[in-house]
């Protein structure tokens, strides 16, 4: 037989829906909801922060070169070229594509496949910066794919 004051008190809470008891249930429910929302917000912020830290730790050259195999430039040269391109204005970056095309065609005409390969690598990095900024290359510029096709047709690998 249960004859405790605690049982009587709990039964009163369950059966009495008036006054302060109702307010207590509302306050408890609001507190539980607040804790849940706070936990969800904290997890969301932590996930975003972690994602930002991961992105910051990966060099931009590595991210942009996925799917492209550099023909000539070393990692240090790639970083140097990319850094120079990123410091240029939008117009300069777009015009650089045309300058790189001119250089590539001159090297191809001279049979200098080694320099032409470096031109393709530089043009790829140029296109990376153009894509990041949502820009198009200057009119008359060859695409990286077009340069690669001409290079391969001339015997480049």
XYZ file of C-alpha atoms in Angstrom:
157
model
C 0.000 0.000 0.000
C 1.361 3.394 -0.957
C 1.012 5.988 1.677
C 3.600 8.576 0.949
C 3.346 12.292 0.687
C 5.309 12.261 -2.598
C 2.741 9.973 -4.230
C -0.068 12.227 -3.101
C 1.747 15.295 -4.413
C 2.459 13.675 -7.810
C -1.125 12.520 -8.156
C -2.220 16.072 -7.427
C -0.001 17.382 -10.211
C -1.393 14.882 -12.673
C -5.022 15.404 -11.805
C -5.159 19.112 -10.967
C -5.001 21.318 -14.087
C -5.743 24.624 -12.430
C -3.743 27.659 -11.501
C -0.089 27.371 -10.669
C 0.160 23.716 -11.635
C -0.751 24.525 -15.250
C 1.778 27.371 -15.277
C 4.437 24.955 -13.971
C 3.828 22.574 -16.882
C 3.985 25.431 -19.393
C 7.248 26.704 -17.890
C 8.769 23.211 -17.892
C 7.708 22.643 -21.510
C 9.132 25.998 -22.599
C 12.410 25.274 -20.809
C 12.722 21.867 -22.494
C 11.976 23.417 -25.895
C 14.519 26.182 -25.253
C 17.226 23.689 -24.345
C 16.491 21.670 -27.494
C 16.606 24.712 -29.766
C 19.784 25.927 -28.104
C 21.457 22.556 -28.620
C 20.413 22.450 -32.288
C 21.734 25.975 -32.863
C 25.046 25.144 -31.194
C 25.505 22.018 -33.316
C 24.645 23.987 -36.470
C 27.189 26.691 -35.678
C 29.826 24.103 -34.850
C 29.272 22.334 -38.164
C 29.569 25.595 -40.116
C 32.724 26.574 -38.234
C 34.282 23.173 -38.866
C 33.465 23.428 -42.578
C 35.059 26.874 -42.783
C 38.193 25.648 -41.033
C 38.502 22.689 -43.410
C 38.104 24.941 -46.457
C 40.711 27.359 -45.119
C 43.211 24.563 -44.546
C 43.124 23.280 -48.141
C 45.247 25.322 -50.557
C 43.192 26.887 -53.347
C 45.506 25.467 -56.020
C 44.681 21.934 -54.861
C 40.940 22.617 -54.908
C 40.966 24.192 -58.346
C 43.263 21.691 -60.005
C 41.101 18.652 -59.279
C 40.582 16.905 -62.587
C 43.448 18.741 -64.284
C 46.940 17.317 -64.545
C 49.600 20.011 -64.742
C 52.006 19.493 -67.627
C 54.933 21.669 -66.638
C 54.545 23.967 -63.631
C 55.730 22.832 -60.191
C 53.576 23.346 -57.093
C 55.591 26.451 -56.182
C 55.204 27.872 -59.692
C 51.467 27.163 -59.639
C 51.088 28.987 -56.323
C 53.144 31.929 -57.646
C 51.091 32.257 -60.850
C 47.796 31.880 -58.994
C 48.829 34.513 -56.454
C 49.710 36.955 -59.235
C 46.410 36.343 -60.996
C 44.373 36.762 -57.813
C 45.928 40.214 -57.238
C 44.844 41.475 -60.681
C 41.653 43.348 -61.503
C 38.816 41.578 -63.291
C 39.702 43.264 -66.594
C 43.375 42.325 -66.236
C 42.528 38.681 -65.523
C 40.247 38.532 -68.585
C 42.897 40.148 -70.819
C 45.584 37.827 -69.455
C 43.730 34.906 -71.068
C 44.262 36.506 -74.486
C 47.936 37.207 -73.716
C 48.414 33.582 -72.674
C 46.736 32.425 -75.889
C 49.101 34.592 -77.958
C 52.114 33.236 -76.069
C 50.903 29.649 -76.484
C 50.386 30.039 -80.242
C 53.842 31.608 -80.637
C 55.461 28.729 -78.732
C 53.534 26.182 -80.795
C 54.578 27.882 -84.055
C 58.204 27.748 -82.908
C 57.875 24.060 -81.983
C 58.611 24.831 -78.313
C 56.307 22.285 -76.677
C 57.877 22.725 -73.247
C 56.968 26.418 -73.108
C 53.571 25.667 -74.671
C 52.880 23.200 -71.842
C 53.666 25.904 -69.283
C 51.305 28.248 -71.161
C 48.515 25.662 -70.878
C 49.129 25.342 -67.127
C 49.083 29.124 -66.680
C 45.907 29.395 -68.763
C 44.275 26.743 -66.570
C 45.084 28.807 -63.468
C 43.823 31.916 -65.264
C 40.538 30.137 -66.014
C 40.303 29.092 -62.371
C 40.422 32.741 -61.282
C 37.964 33.739 -64.015
C 35.548 31.036 -62.834
C 35.917 32.087 -59.189
C 34.975 35.639 -60.132
C 32.221 34.656 -62.554
C 34.041 36.206 -65.526
C 34.680 35.244 -69.134
C 38.039 35.297 -70.882
C 38.712 38.089 -73.368
C 37.393 37.511 -76.886
C 39.797 35.511 -79.016
C 41.212 33.534 -76.094
C 41.602 29.798 -76.497
C 40.083 27.548 -73.861
C 42.306 25.156 -71.941
C 40.700 22.247 -73.827
C 41.468 23.870 -77.187
C 45.069 24.444 -76.136
C 45.371 20.831 -74.986
C 44.026 19.582 -78.321
C 46.527 21.668 -80.313
C 49.332 20.571 -77.987
C 48.428 16.877 -78.360
C 48.131 17.216 -82.151
C 51.683 18.612 -82.198
C 52.975 15.579 -80.290
C 52.818 16.925 -76.748
C 51.875 14.585 -73.946
